[in-house]
Backbone as JSON, one array per atom type, in Angstrom:
{
  "sequence": "MPTVRVDGDKLHFFESGNGTPIIFVHGSGGGGGQWGGFCRELSNSYRCISLDLFGSGKSEIWPLEREWTTRDDERAIGAVLDYLGVPVHLVAHSGGGHFSYPTIKNRRDQILSLTLFEPTYFHLLRQEDNPLFTEPTAMSNNYRAAIEDKNLDQAMASFVDVWAKKNGVWASLPDKVKDMMKLGSNRLYHEWMAPWFEKPAQNDLAALNLPVLLFKGTETIPSMHRVCEIIQGSLPNCRYVEIDGAGHMSPFTHTKVALPEMIEFLLAFKD",
  "N": [[-54.25, 145.47, -133.16], [-52.0, 147.8, -132.69], [-50.97, 150.94, -134.11], [-49.06, 153.45, -134.94], [-47.45, 156.67, -134.99], [-44.03, 157.55, -135.63], [-42.15, 159.98, -135.99], [-43.05, 160.87, -138.45], [-43.54, 157.93, -139.58], [-44.93, 155.29, -140.22], [-45.55, 152.64, -137.54], [-46.71, 149.51, -137.1], [-47.91, 146.75, -134.68], [-48.26, 144.05, -133.05], [-50.15, 143.27, -130.26], [-50.76, 141.43, -127.42], [-52.44, 140.1, -123.94], [-51.4, 140.21, -120.3], [-48.91, 141.45, -118.04], [-45.6, 141.64, -117.41], [-44.08, 143.1, -119.99], [-42.94, 141.79, -123.17], [-41.03, 142.06, -125.71], [-40.97, 141.59, -129.04], [-38.76, 140.77, -132.07], [-38.11, 140.87, -135.3], [-36.3, 139.37, -137.81], [-34.27, 139.91, -140.83], [-36.27, 140.15, -143.76], [-38.42, 139.42, -142.27], [-41.69, 139.25, -140.49], [-44.19, 140.82, -137.64], [-45.73, 139.04, -137.2], [-45.05, 136.38, -137.1], [-43.65, 135.8, -134.74], [-46.39, 134.57, -133.26], [-47.3, 131.96, -132.39], [-45.24, 132.13, -130.13], [-46.3, 134.09, -128.76], [-48.76, 133.31, -128.25], [-48.39, 131.31, -126.34], [-47.27, 132.91, -124.49], [-48.79, 135.11, -123.81], [-50.54, 134.82, -121.51], [-49.07, 134.98, -119.21], [-47.23, 137.23, -119.74], [-47.2, 140.66, -121.48], [-47.2, 140.67, -124.19], [-45.48, 141.9, -126.92], [-45.22, 142.28, -130.66], [-43.08, 143.77, -133.13], [-43.6, 144.95, -136.22], [-41.08, 146.06, -137.82], [-40.03, 149.12, -139.48], [-40.27, 149.29, -142.87], [-41.27, 146.61, -143.32], [-43.98, 144.57, -142.88], [-47.4, 145.69, -142.09], [-45.96, 147.96, -141.39], [-44.82, 151.19, -142.22], [-43.97, 151.79, -145.75], [-41.02, 150.88, -147.37], [-39.1, 152.98, -149.67], [-36.85, 152.45, -151.85], [-35.1, 153.91, -152.67], [-34.72, 155.36, -150.58], [-32.42, 155.8, -147.74], [-31.65, 153.35, -145.52], [-30.75, 153.01, -141.82], [-29.19, 151.72, -138.92], [-30.5, 153.45, -136.88], [-32.92, 153.71, -137.61], [-34.37, 151.18, -136.98], [-34.03, 151.64, -134.16], [-35.66, 153.7, -133.81], [-37.61, 152.78, -134.14], [-38.14, 150.36, -132.18], [-37.62, 151.93, -130.11], [-39.85, 153.53, -129.74], [-41.66, 151.94, -129.05], [-40.83, 151.1, -126.75], [-41.74, 153.45, -125.56], [-43.87, 153.59, -125.5], [-45.13, 151.45, -123.39], [-43.47, 152.17, -121.45], [-42.59, 151.01, -119.09], [-39.88, 148.78, -117.94], [-38.54, 146.2, -120.31], [-38.56, 142.82, -121.26], [-36.25, 141.67, -124.33], [-37.04, 139.87, -127.43], [-35.24, 138.78, -129.81], [-34.75, 137.9, -133.34], [-31.81, 137.29, -135.71], [-31.21, 139.19, -138.01], [-33.1, 141.11, -136.49], [-31.78, 141.11, -134.11], [-29.04, 142.1, -134.47], [-29.26, 144.44, -135.46], [-30.87, 145.64, -133.03], [-28.68, 146.49, -131.45], [-28.06, 149.02, -130.83], [-30.44, 150.15, -129.71], [-30.49, 148.92, -126.96], [-27.9, 149.15, -126.61], [-28.1, 152.14, -125.73], [-30.58, 152.32, -123.98], [-30.28, 150.61, -121.71], [-31.17, 150.38, -119.41], [-33.91, 149.84, -119.34], [-34.3, 147.09, -120.23], [-34.69, 144.29, -119.49], [-33.9, 141.78, -119.56], [-32.39, 139.69, -122.34], [-33.23, 137.7, -125.07], [-31.85, 136.21, -127.9], [-31.59, 135.08, -131.29], [-29.37, 133.49, -133.22], [-28.17, 136.13, -133.48], [-27.17, 138.27, -136.45], [-23.87, 139.04, -136.37], [-21.95, 139.49, -138.17], [-19.73, 140.86, -138.99], [-18.22, 140.15, -137.13], [-16.7, 138.48, -137.76], [-15.16, 139.65, -139.84], [-13.77, 141.08, -138.27], [-12.01, 139.65, -136.8], [-10.26, 138.49, -138.78], [-11.53, 136.32, -139.99], [-11.47, 133.5, -142.55], [-14.12, 132.61, -142.77], [-15.51, 134.7, -143.23], [-16.37, 135.45, -145.79], [-18.62, 134.14, -146.58], [-20.91, 135.72, -145.56], [-20.5, 137.72, -147.16], [-20.54, 137.15, -149.84], [-23.37, 136.44, -150.08], [-24.46, 139.18, -149.55], [-23.46, 140.59, -151.79], [-24.46, 138.93, -153.75], [-27.29, 139.32, -153.44], [-27.46, 142.41, -153.19], [-26.72, 142.63, -155.6], [-28.58, 141.58, -157.3], [-31.01, 142.86, -156.92], [-30.23, 145.52, -157.74], [-30.49, 144.82, -160.47], [-33.12, 145.0, -160.63], [-34.29, 142.47, -160.13], [-36.08, 140.67, -158.66], [-37.14, 138.1, -157.81], [-34.39, 136.62, -157.94], [-32.78, 137.54, -156.07], [-34.12, 137.51, -153.78], [-34.0, 134.45, -153.99], [-31.27, 134.22, -153.24], [-31.28, 134.9, -150.96], [-32.66, 133.73, -149.33], [-32.12, 130.66, -149.96], [-29.52, 130.03, -149.17], [-29.49, 130.45, -146.97], [-31.7, 128.48, -145.86], [-29.94, 126.43, -147.04], [-29.93, 125.07, -149.05], [-30.93, 124.65, -152.36], [-33.85, 125.99, -154.45], [-35.56, 126.51, -152.13], [-36.77, 129.32, -151.96], [-38.3, 129.18, -154.13], [-40.28, 127.27, -153.98], [-41.64, 127.99, -151.85], [-45.28, 129.48, -150.23], [-47.28, 131.59, -151.6], [-48.37, 133.72, -150.09], [-46.28, 133.76, -148.15], [-43.93, 134.87, -149.7], [-45.12, 136.94, -150.52], [-45.01, 138.46, -148.19], [-41.95, 138.36, -147.47], [-41.27, 139.57, -149.66], [-42.01, 142.37, -148.88], [-40.11, 143.58, -147.43], [-37.78, 143.72, -148.94], [-36.58, 146.22, -149.85], [-35.6, 147.43, -147.62], [-33.92, 145.05, -147.02], [-31.85, 145.44, -148.95], [-30.28, 147.56, -147.79], [-29.51, 146.59, -145.26], [-28.29, 144.83, -146.21], [-25.4, 145.9, -145.8], [-24.29, 145.64, -143.41], [-22.24, 143.39, -142.61], [-20.18, 145.01, -142.83], [-20.17, 146.79, -140.62], [-19.1, 148.15, -137.49], [-20.0, 147.96, -134.94], [-21.89, 146.03, -132.33], [-18.52, 145.48, -131.29], [-16.54, 142.51, -129.79], [-15.41, 143.67, -127.28], [-17.4, 145.75, -126.87], [-19.86, 143.42, -126.13], [-18.67, 142.35, -124.23], [-18.9, 144.32, -121.96], [-21.34, 144.42, -121.94], [-23.73, 144.36, -119.35], [-26.09, 142.68, -118.74], [-28.58, 139.95, -118.61], [-28.49, 137.2, -120.95], [-30.07, 135.1, -122.82], [-28.63, 132.84, -125.72], [-29.92, 131.35, -128.53], [-28.37, 128.58, -130.81], [-29.07, 127.04, -133.63], [-28.01, 123.42, -134.78], [-27.58, 123.19, -137.33], [-27.4, 125.36, -138.56], [-25.47, 128.02, -140.96], [-21.9, 127.74, -141.68], [-20.78, 130.25, -141.39], [-22.23, 131.47, -139.36], [-22.47, 129.49, -137.5], [-19.53, 130.43, -136.28], [-20.25, 132.58, -135.45], [-21.81, 132.69, -133.25], [-20.02, 131.24, -131.45], [-18.35, 133.36, -130.85], [-20.04, 135.61, -129.64], [-20.78, 134.06, -127.43], [-18.98, 133.29, -126.23], [-17.91, 136.14, -125.59], [-19.82, 137.81, -124.13], [-20.61, 138.22, -120.58], [-22.9, 136.94, -119.3], [-24.21, 135.15, -120.17], [-26.45, 132.69, -121.35], [-26.25, 129.76, -123.02], [-27.8, 127.75, -125.6], [-28.06, 124.99, -127.69], [-29.92, 124.23, -130.2], [-31.03, 121.19, -131.28], [-30.73, 119.65, -134.96], [-32.26, 122.06, -136.11], [-31.92, 125.17, -138.13], [-31.02, 127.98, -139.49], [-33.92, 129.26, -138.88], [-34.64, 128.28, -136.15], [-36.61, 129.72, -134.17], [-39.21, 129.75, -135.19], [-39.41, 127.03, -136.73], [-38.68, 125.48, -134.68], [-40.53, 125.98, -132.32], [-41.63, 124.5, -130.36], [-39.57, 123.76, -128.83], [-37.63, 125.7, -128.13], [-39.54, 127.4, -126.51], [-39.9, 126.29, -124.32], [-37.34, 126.86, -122.9], [-37.17, 129.31, -123.07], [-38.92, 130.43, -121.23], [-38.31, 129.02, -118.76], [-35.73, 130.78, -118.69], [-37.16, 133.25, -118.5], [-38.2, 133.22, -115.95], [-36.62, 133.31, -113.75], [-36.95, 136.19, -113.72], [-39.02, 136.9, -112.4], [-41.29, 138.28, -109.71]],
  "CA": [[-53.3, 145.77, -133.62], [-52.25, 149.14, -132.68], [-50.42, 151.84, -135.35], [-48.62, 154.83, -134.44], [-47.08, 157.44, -136.11], [-42.77, 157.96, -135.37], [-41.21, 161.0, -136.87], [-44.18, 160.7, -139.41], [-43.38, 156.99, -140.23], [-46.29, 154.21, -139.85], [-45.3, 151.82, -136.95], [-47.64, 148.65, -136.7], [-47.1, 146.1, -133.84], [-49.33, 143.14, -132.45], [-50.02, 143.21, -128.55], [-51.25, 140.53, -126.37], [-51.53, 139.33, -122.35], [-51.18, 140.93, -119.44], [-48.0, 140.96, -117.21], [-44.27, 142.27, -117.95], [-44.2, 143.22, -121.22], [-41.73, 141.15, -123.8], [-40.94, 142.72, -127.1], [-40.21, 140.54, -130.34], [-38.08, 141.78, -132.96], [-38.43, 139.96, -136.45], [-35.14, 139.42, -138.78], [-34.48, 140.23, -141.85], [-37.66, 139.79, -144.79], [-39.61, 138.98, -141.14], [-42.68, 140.14, -139.89], [-44.18, 140.51, -136.3], [-46.65, 137.77, -137.19], [-43.51, 135.37, -137.19], [-43.88, 135.22, -133.35], [-47.32, 134.74, -133.06], [-46.63, 130.84, -131.62], [-44.45, 132.45, -128.36], [-47.43, 135.39, -128.38], [-49.96, 132.59, -127.74], [-48.41, 130.79, -125.11], [-46.73, 133.46, -123.17], [-49.31, 135.81, -123.13], [-51.39, 134.27, -120.01], [-48.1, 135.51, -118.01], [-46.65, 138.66, -120.17], [-47.83, 141.62, -122.24], [-46.53, 140.33, -125.66], [-45.41, 143.04, -128.25], [-44.03, 141.99, -131.77], [-43.69, 145.05, -134.16], [-43.29, 145.37, -137.59], [-39.94, 147.19, -138.27], [-40.12, 149.8, -140.61], [-40.39, 148.71, -144.26], [-42.02, 145.64, -142.96], [-45.22, 144.11, -142.85], [-47.88, 146.82, -142.18], [-45.67, 149.46, -141.13], [-44.16, 152.03, -143.35], [-43.47, 151.28, -147.2], [-39.47, 151.74, -147.34], [-38.83, 153.25, -150.87], [-35.42, 151.59, -152.37], [-34.04, 155.24, -152.71], [-34.93, 156.04, -149.14], [-31.6, 154.76, -146.83], [-32.17, 152.83, -143.81], [-30.09, 152.56, -140.7], [-29.66, 151.17, -137.95], [-30.91, 154.34, -136.1], [-34.54, 153.54, -137.94], [-34.82, 150.63, -135.82], [-33.51, 152.21, -132.68], [-36.68, 154.48, -133.54], [-39.17, 152.05, -133.85], [-38.06, 149.87, -130.88], [-37.79, 153.16, -128.75], [-41.48, 154.24, -129.62], [-42.79, 150.69, -128.14], [-40.4, 151.21, -125.53], [-42.23, 154.77, -124.83], [-45.61, 153.55, -125.51], [-44.95, 150.71, -122.66], [-43.56, 152.72, -120.02], [-41.82, 150.03, -117.88], [-39.2, 147.92, -118.27], [-38.87, 144.86, -121.02], [-37.62, 141.56, -121.9], [-36.34, 142.04, -125.49], [-36.46, 138.78, -127.93], [-34.71, 138.95, -131.59], [-34.04, 136.84, -134.33], [-31.25, 136.96, -136.81], [-30.96, 140.79, -138.37], [-33.46, 141.98, -135.45], [-30.93, 140.66, -133.03], [-28.12, 143.09, -134.68], [-30.09, 146.04, -135.41], [-31.66, 146.1, -131.71], [-27.83, 146.27, -130.26], [-28.5, 150.62, -130.39], [-31.26, 150.31, -128.45], [-29.87, 147.85, -126.21], [-26.84, 150.53, -125.4], [-28.62, 153.01, -125.3], [-31.83, 152.58, -122.86], [-29.82, 149.56, -120.97], [-32.39, 150.83, -117.85], [-35.15, 149.77, -119.97], [-34.01, 146.17, -120.95], [-34.47, 143.54, -118.53], [-32.86, 140.45, -120.29], [-32.45, 139.86, -123.95], [-33.15, 136.65, -125.85], [-31.18, 136.02, -129.35], [-31.98, 133.64, -132.13], [-28.4, 133.65, -134.39], [-27.82, 137.74, -134.13], [-26.06, 138.21, -137.27], [-23.33, 139.99, -136.13], [-21.14, 139.0, -139.05], [-18.75, 142.1, -138.96], [-17.23, 139.86, -136.05], [-15.89, 137.73, -138.13], [-14.13, 140.14, -140.42], [-12.68, 142.08, -137.21], [-11.04, 138.48, -136.16], [-9.81, 137.94, -140.24], [-11.85, 134.6, -140.27], [-11.85, 133.38, -143.77], [-15.77, 132.58, -142.87], [-16.43, 135.88, -143.62], [-16.26, 135.28, -147.16], [-19.83, 133.59, -146.84], [-22.03, 136.7, -145.51], [-19.81, 139.03, -147.97], [-21.13, 136.26, -150.88], [-24.76, 136.5, -149.69], [-24.33, 140.94, -149.56], [-23.13, 140.89, -153.14], [-25.31, 138.52, -154.46], [-28.75, 140.19, -153.14], [-27.59, 143.8, -153.83], [-26.54, 142.91, -157.29], [-29.88, 141.67, -158.18], [-31.75, 143.99, -156.67], [-29.74, 146.6, -158.69], [-30.41, 144.61, -161.74], [-34.39, 144.34, -160.75], [-34.64, 140.49, -160.41], [-36.81, 140.63, -157.02], [-37.0, 137.09, -157.35], [-33.16, 135.95, -157.79], [-32.53, 138.38, -154.92], [-34.64, 136.61, -152.72], [-33.7, 133.16, -153.65], [-30.1, 134.25, -152.92], [-31.11, 134.99, -149.53], [-33.6, 132.41, -148.73], [-31.78, 129.64, -149.94], [-27.99, 130.34, -148.71], [-30.14, 130.39, -145.21], [-31.48, 127.05, -145.86], [-28.99, 125.54, -147.36], [-30.62, 124.32, -150.2], [-31.56, 125.34, -153.51], [-35.04, 125.94, -154.8], [-36.51, 126.72, -151.07], [-37.36, 130.19, -151.95], [-39.4, 129.08, -155.14], [-41.23, 126.39, -152.81], [-42.52, 128.6, -150.83], [-46.1, 129.77, -150.52], [-47.21, 133.07, -152.39], [-48.46, 134.02, -149.31], [-44.85, 133.66, -147.35], [-43.21, 135.4, -150.65], [-45.11, 138.34, -150.33], [-44.7, 139.12, -146.9], [-40.99, 138.9, -147.38], [-40.65, 140.73, -150.46], [-42.48, 144.18, -148.33], [-38.66, 143.91, -146.57], [-36.92, 143.59, -149.77], [-35.93, 147.55, -150.01], [-34.66, 147.67, -146.39], [-32.77, 144.28, -146.88], [-30.87, 146.13, -149.54], [-29.74, 148.77, -147.18], [-29.22, 145.75, -144.45], [-26.45, 144.06, -146.45], [-24.02, 146.53, -145.62], [-24.23, 145.24, -142.22], [-21.1, 142.83, -142.46], [-19.08, 146.0, -142.46], [-20.57, 147.86, -139.49], [-18.36, 148.64, -136.36], [-20.59, 147.43, -133.54], [-20.89, 145.56, -131.37], [-17.34, 144.69, -131.37], [-16.43, 141.95, -128.71], [-15.47, 144.57, -125.89], [-19.11, 146.15, -126.38], [-20.74, 142.71, -125.83], [-18.22, 141.83, -122.78], [-19.42, 145.02, -121.55], [-23.06, 144.51, -121.4], [-24.2, 143.66, -118.33], [-27.43, 142.36, -118.98], [-28.77, 138.4, -118.69], [-28.55, 137.09, -122.34], [-30.39, 133.73, -123.4], [-28.64, 133.0, -127.01], [-30.5, 130.18, -129.28], [-27.96, 128.68, -132.06], [-29.49, 125.81, -134.52], [-27.05, 123.04, -134.92], [-27.76, 122.82, -138.34], [-27.16, 126.4, -139.2], [-24.36, 128.02, -141.98], [-20.88, 127.94, -141.45], [-20.33, 131.6, -140.68], [-23.09, 131.23, -137.87], [-21.83, 128.73, -136.01], [-18.53, 130.81, -135.5], [-20.47, 134.06, -134.61], [-22.25, 132.52, -132.06], [-19.16, 131.0, -130.49], [-17.77, 134.61, -130.2], [-20.81, 136.11, -128.91], [-21.06, 133.11, -126.09], [-17.42, 133.79, -125.0], [-17.6, 137.58, -125.31], [-21.05, 138.31, -122.67], [-20.55, 137.9, -119.18], [-24.16, 136.76, -118.48], [-24.89, 134.45, -121.06], [-26.85, 131.14, -121.15], [-26.61, 129.3, -124.5], [-29.08, 126.78, -126.24], [-27.96, 124.5, -129.18], [-31.29, 122.84, -131.05], [-30.38, 120.03, -132.32], [-31.46, 119.77, -135.78], [-32.5, 123.57, -136.7], [-31.62, 126.07, -138.93], [-31.35, 129.55, -138.93], [-35.34, 129.54, -138.58], [-35.22, 127.71, -135.3], [-37.41, 130.11, -133.25], [-40.32, 129.37, -135.67], [-39.39, 125.73, -136.78], [-38.64, 124.65, -133.49], [-40.9, 126.78, -131.35], [-41.73, 124.05, -129.22], [-37.97, 123.34, -128.04], [-37.09, 127.04, -127.83], [-40.5, 127.94, -125.71], [-39.8, 126.18, -122.71], [-36.09, 127.29, -122.68], [-37.24, 130.6, -122.92], [-40.15, 130.63, -120.0], [-37.33, 128.87, -117.65], [-35.04, 131.77, -118.32], [-37.7, 134.47, -118.03], [-39.03, 132.86, -114.6], [-35.81, 133.94, -112.74], [-37.21, 137.85, -113.14], [-40.31, 136.6, -111.27], [-41.19, 138.61, -108.26]],
  "C": [[-52.54, 147.08, -133.87], [-51.09, 149.7, -133.75], [-50.26, 152.8, -134.64], [-47.63, 155.41, -135.22], [-45.25, 157.78, -135.32], [-42.21, 158.86, -136.28], [-41.87, 160.84, -138.12], [-44.26, 159.12, -140.12], [-44.53, 155.72, -139.54], [-45.27, 153.15, -139.12], [-46.37, 150.97, -136.43], [-47.07, 147.65, -135.6], [-48.33, 145.28, -133.34], [-49.23, 143.68, -130.96], [-51.47, 142.41, -128.18], [-51.04, 140.25, -124.88], [-51.82, 140.88, -121.81], [-49.95, 140.84, -118.82], [-46.42, 142.07, -118.14], [-44.31, 142.11, -118.99], [-42.56, 142.62, -122.39], [-42.12, 141.88, -125.09], [-40.24, 142.07, -128.26], [-40.17, 141.3, -131.52], [-37.99, 140.76, -133.88], [-36.75, 140.2, -137.15], [-35.44, 139.93, -139.93], [-35.87, 139.65, -143.14], [-38.65, 139.0, -143.96], [-40.8, 139.76, -141.36], [-42.8, 139.98, -138.38], [-44.86, 139.54, -136.45], [-45.81, 136.75, -137.13], [-43.94, 134.86, -136.03], [-45.03, 134.82, -132.66], [-47.37, 133.41, -131.89], [-46.17, 131.1, -130.18], [-45.56, 133.3, -127.81], [-48.55, 134.23, -127.55], [-49.94, 132.15, -126.79], [-47.61, 131.6, -123.81], [-47.4, 134.43, -122.96], [-50.64, 135.84, -121.83], [-50.37, 134.87, -118.61], [-47.29, 136.48, -118.5], [-47.43, 139.33, -121.03], [-46.73, 141.4, -123.15], [-46.86, 141.54, -127.02], [-44.75, 142.43, -129.56], [-44.65, 142.8, -132.74], [-43.26, 144.34, -135.31], [-42.46, 146.4, -138.18], [-40.3, 148.06, -139.35], [-39.8, 149.41, -142.01], [-40.64, 146.86, -144.14], [-43.38, 145.13, -142.84], [-46.03, 144.99, -142.88], [-47.38, 147.91, -141.81], [-44.93, 149.85, -142.38], [-43.46, 151.56, -144.52], [-41.82, 151.8, -146.84], [-39.04, 151.83, -148.87], [-36.84, 152.6, -151.01], [-34.63, 152.66, -152.07], [-33.92, 155.64, -151.04], [-33.67, 155.22, -148.11], [-32.09, 154.47, -145.48], [-30.95, 152.73, -143.27], [-30.34, 151.75, -139.81], [-30.49, 151.98, -136.56], [-32.54, 154.09, -136.38], [-34.96, 152.69, -136.99], [-34.97, 150.94, -134.37], [-34.96, 153.22, -132.19], [-37.8, 153.79, -133.22], [-39.08, 151.36, -132.55], [-38.26, 150.78, -129.57], [-39.18, 153.73, -129.14], [-42.17, 153.29, -129.0], [-42.12, 150.63, -126.88], [-41.18, 152.38, -124.45], [-43.63, 154.09, -124.62], [-45.84, 152.37, -124.17], [-44.66, 151.11, -121.38], [-42.8, 152.31, -118.91], [-40.59, 149.57, -118.6], [-38.91, 146.22, -119.07], [-37.88, 144.03, -120.84], [-37.48, 141.99, -123.26], [-35.7, 140.46, -126.19], [-36.48, 139.4, -129.37], [-34.27, 137.93, -131.82], [-33.13, 137.64, -135.77], [-30.98, 138.47, -137.08], [-31.4, 141.53, -137.13], [-32.4, 142.0, -134.13], [-29.66, 141.82, -132.89], [-28.54, 144.29, -134.57], [-30.67, 146.37, -134.26], [-30.54, 146.59, -131.02], [-28.05, 148.14, -129.85], [-29.42, 150.64, -129.14], [-30.87, 149.64, -127.36], [-28.84, 148.51, -125.34], [-27.37, 151.1, -124.91], [-29.66, 153.58, -124.05], [-31.51, 151.25, -122.07], [-31.25, 149.36, -119.69], [-33.53, 150.2, -118.16], [-35.39, 148.42, -120.36], [-33.76, 145.34, -119.68], [-33.47, 142.24, -118.74], [-33.04, 140.51, -121.87], [-32.36, 138.29, -124.36], [-32.59, 136.72, -127.44], [-31.17, 134.83, -129.64], [-30.79, 134.06, -133.18], [-28.77, 135.2, -134.66], [-26.81, 137.59, -135.39], [-25.1, 139.38, -137.49], [-21.82, 139.58, -136.96], [-19.56, 139.7, -139.09], [-17.88, 141.58, -137.71], [-16.1, 138.89, -136.64], [-15.01, 138.49, -139.16], [-12.89, 140.88, -139.51], [-11.61, 141.22, -136.64], [-10.12, 137.97, -137.89], [-9.97, 136.73, -140.51], [-12.18, 134.54, -141.72], [-13.33, 133.06, -143.93], [-16.74, 133.82, -143.27], [-16.72, 136.04, -145.08], [-17.76, 134.73, -147.74], [-21.11, 134.68, -146.67], [-21.56, 137.97, -146.87], [-20.45, 138.61, -149.63], [-22.59, 136.94, -151.1], [-25.11, 138.23, -150.1], [-24.17, 141.05, -150.75], [-23.97, 140.48, -153.75], [-26.75, 139.47, -154.38], [-28.47, 141.58, -153.64], [-27.65, 143.75, -155.41], [-27.87, 142.7, -158.0], [-30.68, 142.5, -158.33], [-31.52, 144.91, -157.65], [-30.52, 146.16, -160.36], [-32.24, 144.28, -161.89], [-35.02, 143.21, -160.54], [-35.11, 140.62, -159.1], [-36.11, 138.91, -156.73], [-35.54, 136.13, -157.03], [-32.6, 136.51, -156.7], [-32.77, 137.41, -153.66], [-34.39, 135.0, -152.47], [-31.81, 133.1, -153.11], [-29.98, 134.05, -151.45], [-31.41, 134.35, -149.32], [-32.51, 130.98, -148.84], [-30.82, 129.34, -149.54], [-28.49, 130.0, -147.25], [-30.51, 128.82, -144.98], [-30.94, 126.13, -146.19], [-29.23, 124.58, -148.17], [-31.19, 125.43, -151.39], [-32.97, 125.11, -153.97], [-36.0, 126.14, -153.26], [-37.61, 128.16, -151.41], [-38.34, 130.09, -153.09], [-40.35, 128.28, -154.4], [-41.98, 127.35, -152.47], [-43.72, 129.27, -151.06], [-46.37, 131.24, -151.02], [-47.34, 133.75, -151.43], [-47.07, 134.64, -148.61], [-43.95, 135.09, -148.08], [-43.65, 136.53, -150.31], [-44.86, 139.08, -149.18], [-43.01, 139.47, -146.61], [-40.83, 139.99, -148.42], [-41.06, 142.08, -149.88], [-40.99, 144.25, -147.78], [-37.59, 143.69, -147.32], [-36.05, 144.59, -149.8], [-34.71, 147.76, -148.85], [-33.67, 146.72, -146.37], [-31.61, 144.62, -147.76], [-29.7, 146.57, -148.7], [-28.9, 147.58, -146.27], [-28.1, 145.31, -144.68], [-25.6, 144.81, -146.35], [-23.86, 145.97, -144.15], [-22.94, 144.37, -141.8], [-19.68, 143.86, -142.06], [-19.49, 147.07, -141.68], [-19.5, 147.39, -138.76], [-19.05, 147.57, -135.06], [-21.93, 146.48, -133.55], [-19.51, 144.95, -131.78], [-17.48, 143.6, -129.74], [-16.16, 142.24, -127.45], [-16.58, 145.44, -125.66], [-19.91, 145.08, -125.95], [-19.72, 142.25, -124.41], [-18.54, 142.99, -121.95], [-20.89, 145.29, -121.31], [-23.71, 143.56, -120.39], [-25.57, 143.6, -118.12], [-27.43, 140.63, -119.2], [-29.14, 138.5, -120.35], [-29.2, 135.47, -122.47], [-29.81, 133.93, -124.87], [-28.73, 131.33, -127.4], [-29.4, 130.05, -130.33], [-28.59, 127.05, -132.67], [-27.75, 124.89, -134.75], [-26.71, 122.98, -136.54], [-27.62, 124.19, -139.43], [-25.96, 126.92, -140.27], [-23.26, 128.08, -141.01], [-20.51, 129.13, -140.69], [-21.11, 131.81, -139.71], [-23.1, 130.71, -136.65], [-20.86, 129.21, -135.41], [-18.77, 132.08, -134.94], [-21.1, 133.85, -133.99], [-21.38, 132.1, -131.02], [-18.37, 132.49, -130.01], [-18.11, 135.4, -129.54], [-21.01, 135.05, -127.42], [-19.72, 133.45, -125.56], [-17.3, 135.51, -124.64], [-18.62, 137.89, -123.89], [-20.56, 138.0, -121.64], [-21.16, 137.11, -118.38], [-24.89, 135.87, -119.36], [-25.28, 132.86, -121.03], [-26.87, 130.31, -122.4], [-26.74, 127.55, -124.54], [-28.49, 126.27, -127.52], [-29.38, 123.9, -129.26], [-30.82, 122.32, -131.87], [-31.54, 119.7, -133.19], [-31.96, 121.08, -136.5], [-31.81, 124.09, -137.18], [-31.63, 127.15, -138.71], [-32.52, 130.07, -138.47], [-35.69, 129.15, -137.16], [-36.16, 128.07, -134.23], [-38.79, 129.48, -133.9], [-40.54, 127.9, -136.34], [-39.52, 124.71, -135.78], [-38.89, 125.43, -132.55], [-40.98, 126.05, -129.99], [-40.26, 123.69, -128.24], [-37.86, 124.44, -127.58], [-38.33, 127.56, -126.39], [-40.1, 127.71, -124.29], [-38.3, 126.79, -122.22], [-36.17, 128.55, -122.19], [-38.01, 131.17, -121.35], [-38.85, 130.14, -119.04], [-36.74, 130.1, -117.13], [-35.85, 132.93, -117.87], [-38.38, 134.3, -116.76], [-37.72, 133.15, -113.48], [-35.77, 135.75, -112.51], [-38.48, 137.85, -112.9], [-40.52, 137.17, -110.23], [-41.33, 137.13, -107.11]]
}
């Protein structure tokens, strides 16, 4: 489990296997350990790297007063790219898919393919003046207000329960899971400004000359259904997979469904 320093900040990641590298990027409130099921299955054929983004897991603690931007995730993912030194496949979930975009754009020559599980490009709804934008707006406002009131459990419930489409899910989670998610709560406060980002716009996605595998759960929240429709319609080289019965956490609740699709997608790049 290597740890490196990036501009003085600690970056931790999990590493296993040999072959063409796959970098796994977790979503908001997550950690690199979530990708364990994928890494165990793929490490016989690939070198699997799953990182704890800054402010998550065992990486640098992120004080609330320290501003977070996508540049920080670009630093983290870029450090892993430098560590590996060869082109990689990139796999990202939720906010990890959104905040990886600067790396994808600026280091395109080092990315072989992109697999996205419901990237949170909520700004695309705002840009098309879609009323569904009220959903992520409320999520952002509620979370940030609770953090400012120093009510961490209320903040996390407002985050988790909306994604789960059911009240009480946060309260029912095991303490170990809650503790892991709370590690990312400070950076999540800053992440929730993402609905007002401008990039990537639809024309940026249309210019992305990269093979993409896009997953969506059939039971995800309403705004994410439309976000994925926009992404699918904008990308020039996109394979789109809906996972029946899955919500937003499909890579972890439906790993056995997603893995074969990913393996088939990656086989196209084998020598």
